[in-house]
mmCIF file of C-alpha atoms in Angstrom:
data_model
loop_
_atom_site.group_PDB
_atom_site.id
_atom_site.type_symbol
_atom_site.label_atom_id
_atom_site.label_comp_id
_atom_site.label_asym_id
_atom_site.label_seq_id
_atom_site.Cartn_x
_atom_site.Cartn_y
_atom_site.Cartn_z
ATOM 1 C CA UNK N 1 -24.605 -38.623 -8.154
ATOM 2 C CA UNK N 2 -24.541 -39.852 -11.732
ATOM 3 C CA UNK N 3 -27.391 -39.301 -14.157
ATOM 4 C CA UNK N 4 -27.804 -40.630 -17.661
ATOM 5 C CA UNK N 5 -29.292 -37.921 -19.858
ATOM 6 C CA UNK N 6 -30.707 -39.291 -23.104
ATOM 7 C CA UNK N 7 -30.455 -36.401 -25.514
ATOM 8 C CA UNK N 8 -30.910 -37.433 -29.147
ATOM 9 C CA UNK N 9 -31.214 -40.040 -31.843
ATOM 10 C CA UNK N 10 -27.867 -40.631 -33.568
ATOM 11 C CA UNK N 11 -29.462 -42.508 -36.461
ATOM 12 C CA UNK N 12 -32.269 -44.901 -37.308
ATOM 13 C CA UNK N 13 -33.382 -47.396 -39.917
ATOM 14 C CA UNK N 14 -36.743 -48.676 -41.108
ATOM 15 C CA UNK N 15 -37.322 -52.364 -41.880
ATOM 16 C CA UNK N 16 -40.265 -54.470 -43.001
ATOM 17 C CA UNK N 17 -40.610 -58.047 -41.726
ATOM 18 C CA UNK N 18 -37.402 -57.706 -39.718
ATOM 19 C CA UNK N 19 -35.009 -57.752 -42.658
ATOM 20 C CA UNK N 20 -36.269 -55.784 -45.693
ATOM 21 C CA UNK N 21 -34.600 -52.371 -45.517
ATOM 22 C CA UNK N 22 -37.148 -49.774 -46.585
ATOM 23 C CA UNK N 23 -34.835 -46.969 -47.598
ATOM 24 C CA UNK N 24 -34.900 -43.317 -46.627
ATOM 25 C CA UNK N 25 -38.014 -42.346 -44.704
ATOM 26 C CA UNK N 26 -39.033 -39.963 -41.965
ATOM 27 C CA UNK N 27 -41.175 -41.664 -39.321
ATOM 28 C CA UNK N 28 -44.035 -40.065 -37.398
ATOM 29 C CA UNK N 29 -44.723 -42.372 -34.450
ATOM 30 C CA UNK N 30 -48.204 -42.955 -33.010
ATOM 31 C CA UNK N 31 -49.775 -41.015 -30.168
ATOM 32 C CA UNK N 32 -51.372 -43.060 -27.419
ATOM 33 C CA UNK N 33 -54.613 -41.684 -26.066
ATOM 34 C CA UNK N 34 -56.600 -43.649 -23.526
ATOM 35 C CA UNK N 35 -60.287 -44.071 -24.204
ATOM 36 C CA UNK N 36 -62.004 -42.317 -21.323
ATOM 37 C CA UNK N 37 -65.301 -41.197 -19.866
ATOM 38 C CA UNK N 38 -66.147 -38.183 -17.776
ATOM 39 C CA UNK N 39 -67.130 -39.196 -14.263
ATOM 40 C CA UNK N 40 -69.215 -36.772 -12.207
ATOM 41 C CA UNK N 41 -71.755 -36.930 -9.460
ATOM 42 C CA UNK N 42 -72.104 -37.421 -5.721
ATOM 43 C CA UNK N 43 -68.793 -37.803 -3.897
ATOM 44 C CA UNK N 44 -66.709 -36.097 -6.594
ATOM 45 C CA UNK N 45 -65.842 -32.408 -6.512
ATOM 46 C CA UNK N 46 -66.381 -31.659 -10.178
ATOM 47 C CA UNK N 47 -65.472 -33.938 -13.070
ATOM 48 C CA UNK N 48 -62.737 -36.498 -13.674
ATOM 49 C CA UNK N 49 -61.766 -37.791 -17.107
ATOM 50 C CA UNK N 50 -61.312 -41.482 -16.204
ATOM 51 C CA UNK N 51 -59.144 -43.581 -18.554
ATOM 52 C CA UNK N 52 -60.159 -47.152 -19.370
ATOM 53 C CA UNK N 53 -57.306 -49.571 -18.585
ATOM 54 C CA UNK N 54 -55.619 -50.811 -21.737
ATOM 55 C CA UNK N 55 -58.142 -49.256 -24.111
ATOM 56 C CA UNK N 56 -56.765 -46.764 -26.627
ATOM 57 C CA UNK N 57 -58.178 -44.707 -29.442
ATOM 58 C CA UNK N 58 -57.002 -45.055 -33.008
ATOM 59 C CA UNK N 59 -53.202 -44.963 -33.309
ATOM 60 C CA UNK N 60 -51.573 -43.950 -36.554
ATOM 61 C CA UNK N 61 -48.017 -43.752 -37.789
ATOM 62 C CA UNK N 62 -46.741 -42.417 -41.063
ATOM 63 C CA UNK N 63 -43.677 -42.711 -43.230
ATOM 64 C CA UNK N 64 -42.611 -39.829 -45.455
ATOM 65 C CA UNK N 65 -40.554 -40.897 -48.460
ATOM 66 C CA UNK N 66 -37.855 -38.906 -50.258
ATOM 67 C CA UNK N 67 -38.592 -40.598 -53.581
ATOM 68 C CA UNK N 68 -41.031 -43.096 -55.062
ATOM 69 C CA UNK N 69 -39.456 -46.111 -53.408
ATOM 70 C CA UNK N 70 -40.907 -49.492 -54.497
ATOM 71 C CA UNK N 71 -41.161 -50.467 -50.816
ATOM 72 C CA UNK N 72 -43.556 -47.568 -50.240
ATOM 73 C CA UNK N 73 -45.861 -48.983 -52.881
ATOM 74 C CA UNK N 74 -45.557 -52.539 -51.491
ATOM 75 C CA UNK N 75 -46.810 -51.221 -48.162
ATOM 76 C CA UNK N 76 -50.149 -50.393 -49.773
ATOM 77 C CA UNK N 77 -51.133 -54.087 -49.821
ATOM 78 C CA UNK N 78 -54.288 -54.310 -47.642
ATOM 79 C CA UNK N 79 -52.764 -56.345 -44.813
ATOM 80 C CA UNK N 80 -50.942 -55.797 -41.541
ATOM 81 C CA UNK N 81 -47.283 -54.996 -42.172
ATOM 82 C CA UNK N 82 -44.580 -55.673 -39.564
ATOM 83 C CA UNK N 83 -42.397 -52.554 -39.393
ATOM 84 C CA UNK N 84 -39.285 -52.092 -37.249
ATOM 85 C CA UNK N 85 -37.848 -48.689 -36.443
ATOM 86 C CA UNK N 86 -34.343 -49.278 -35.041
ATOM 87 C CA UNK N 87 -32.576 -46.347 -33.443
ATOM 88 C CA UNK N 88 -29.295 -45.565 -31.772
ATOM 89 C CA UNK N 89 -29.882 -43.021 -29.026
ATOM 90 C CA UNK N 90 -27.184 -40.952 -27.426
ATOM 91 C CA UNK N 91 -26.859 -40.303 -23.712
ATOM 92 C CA UNK N 92 -24.532 -38.291 -21.537
ATOM 93 C CA UNK N 93 -23.256 -39.515 -18.150
ATOM 94 C CA UNK N 94 -23.151 -36.503 -15.809
ATOM 95 C CA UNK N 95 -20.610 -38.111 -13.444
ATOM 96 C CA UNK N 96 -18.052 -39.219 -16.015
ATOM 97 C CA UNK N 97 -18.717 -36.699 -18.774
ATOM 98 C CA UNK N 98 -18.825 -39.545 -21.302
ATOM 99 C CA UNK N 99 -21.259 -39.890 -24.188
ATOM 100 C CA UNK N 100 -22.577 -43.351 -25.009
ATOM 101 C CA UNK N 101 -25.198 -44.918 -27.221
ATOM 102 C CA UNK N 102 -27.818 -47.594 -26.694
ATOM 103 C CA UNK N 103 -30.195 -49.290 -29.058
ATOM 104 C CA UNK N 104 -33.904 -48.649 -29.125
ATOM 105 C CA UNK N 105 -36.445 -50.490 -31.231
ATOM 106 C CA UNK N 106 -40.073 -49.770 -31.978
ATOM 107 C CA UNK N 107 -41.986 -52.564 -33.657
ATOM 108 C CA UNK N 108 -45.453 -52.012 -35.067
ATOM 109 C CA UNK N 109 -47.987 -54.045 -36.975
ATOM 110 C CA UNK N 110 -49.773 -51.538 -39.120
ATOM 111 C CA UNK N 111 -52.501 -51.542 -41.767
ATOM 112 C CA UNK N 112 -52.290 -48.988 -44.602
ATOM 113 C CA UNK N 113 -54.857 -46.173 -44.525
ATOM 114 C CA UNK N 114 -53.708 -43.519 -46.974
ATOM 115 C CA UNK N 115 -50.954 -42.809 -49.455
ATOM 116 C CA UNK N 116 -49.861 -39.400 -50.696
ATOM 117 C CA UNK N 117 -47.661 -39.711 -53.757
ATOM 118 C CA UNK N 118 -46.052 -36.314 -53.180
ATOM 119 C CA UNK N 119 -44.852 -34.028 -55.934
ATOM 120 C CA UNK N 120 -42.311 -33.986 -58.712
ATOM 121 C CA UNK N 121 -39.813 -31.141 -58.774
ATOM 122 C CA UNK N 122 -36.326 -31.125 -60.203
ATOM 123 C CA UNK N 123 -33.675 -31.490 -57.509
ATOM 124 C CA UNK N 124 -36.193 -31.911 -54.673
ATOM 125 C CA UNK N 125 -37.593 -34.815 -52.632
ATOM 126 C CA UNK N 126 -41.066 -36.035 -53.530
ATOM 127 C CA UNK N 127 -42.258 -36.046 -49.901
ATOM 128 C CA UNK N 128 -44.846 -38.739 -50.528
ATOM 129 C CA UNK N 129 -46.222 -40.445 -47.450
ATOM 130 C CA UNK N 130 -47.969 -43.568 -46.255
ATOM 131 C CA UNK N 131 -50.228 -43.507 -43.191
ATOM 132 C CA UNK N 132 -51.037 -46.639 -41.194
ATOM 133 C CA UNK N 133 -53.434 -47.734 -38.476
ATOM 134 C CA UNK N 134 -51.316 -49.305 -35.724
ATOM 135 C CA UNK N 135 -52.812 -52.403 -34.088
ATOM 136 C CA UNK N 136 -49.670 -53.596 -32.269
ATOM 137 C CA UNK N 137 -46.676 -51.760 -30.843
ATOM 138 C CA UNK N 138 -43.639 -52.813 -28.806
ATOM 139 C CA UNK N 139 -40.941 -50.451 -27.554
ATOM 140 C CA UNK N 140 -37.591 -51.749 -26.283
ATOM 141 C CA UNK N 141 -34.651 -49.745 -24.977
ATOM 142 C CA UNK N 142 -31.475 -51.775 -24.768
ATOM 143 C CA UNK N 143 -32.675 -55.270 -23.909
ATOM 144 C CA UNK N 144 -35.650 -54.098 -21.815
ATOM 145 C CA UNK N 145 -39.223 -54.085 -23.136
ATOM 146 C CA UNK N 146 -40.730 -50.821 -21.935
ATOM 147 C CA UNK N 147 -44.154 -51.026 -23.607
ATOM 148 C CA UNK N 148 -46.175 -53.616 -25.487
ATOM 149 C CA UNK N 149 -49.694 -52.981 -26.746
ATOM 150 C CA UNK N 150 -51.627 -55.544 -28.790
ATOM 151 C CA UNK N 151 -55.190 -54.362 -29.382
ATOM 152 C CA UNK N 152 -56.550 -57.601 -30.869
ATOM 153 C CA UNK N 153 -55.078 -59.843 -28.150
ATOM 154 C CA UNK N 154 -55.836 -57.695 -25.069
ATOM 155 C CA UNK N 155 -52.183 -57.184 -24.159
ATOM 156 C CA UNK N 156 -50.956 -54.002 -22.505
ATOM 157 C CA UNK N 157 -47.603 -54.273 -20.732
ATOM 158 C CA UNK N 158 -45.826 -51.270 -19.231
ATOM 159 C CA UNK N 159 -42.336 -51.721 -17.784
ATOM 160 C CA UNK N 160 -42.878 -55.463 -17.299
ATOM 161 C CA UNK N 161 -46.344 -55.206 -15.707
ATOM 162 C CA UNK N 162 -49.192 -56.795 -17.680
ATOM 163 C CA UNK N 163 -52.018 -54.309 -17.095
ATOM 164 C CA UNK N 164 -54.666 -56.457 -18.830
ATOM 165 C CA UNK N 165 -53.798 -59.873 -17.370
ATOM 166 C CA UNK N 166 -56.750 -59.898 -14.951
ATOM 167 C CA UNK N 167 -59.090 -58.551 -17.617
ATOM 168 C CA UNK N 168 -58.117 -61.398 -19.993
ATOM 169 C CA UNK N 169 -58.701 -63.933 -17.177
ATOM 170 C CA UNK N 170 -62.065 -62.372 -16.326
ATOM 171 C CA UNK N 171 -63.112 -62.478 -19.988
ATOM 172 C CA UNK N 172 -61.908 -66.074 -20.458
ATOM 173 C CA UNK N 173 -59.307 -65.045 -23.045
#
């Protein structure tokens, strides 16, 4: 039986608006945390933290910059920025013993929240950073869309299933 074991990122790039290369940056991707309520009472043995379908708390991502790149300063404009994180991820086929790569892409629309300019030291990176509020995210592996979340348009798709379709219909959206 053959298994594909995805084991690491070979390399990645960061782009703005699909084509503007943003230089050298380390990316901290957002965490997704469902909004939830504790359910308790008759018929339940204890408490259950019940997630609300398609509703997520604040999601942030950040870019850490090696130097004071002009692109980092452009990203402070108070608007949603389209950022693409394109990666090549390595996998190992257990049946054939062959390594291969496949593309992965994370697209976000993000609004700037904070900027740390970093520090100046001879022969060292500045380690400045920009933090963003993420309002849209799409994750594709190969040609397949694995996740799409659009907070303002009530879209939440996981592995091809639109989890908020009925909610949009019920709300007349």
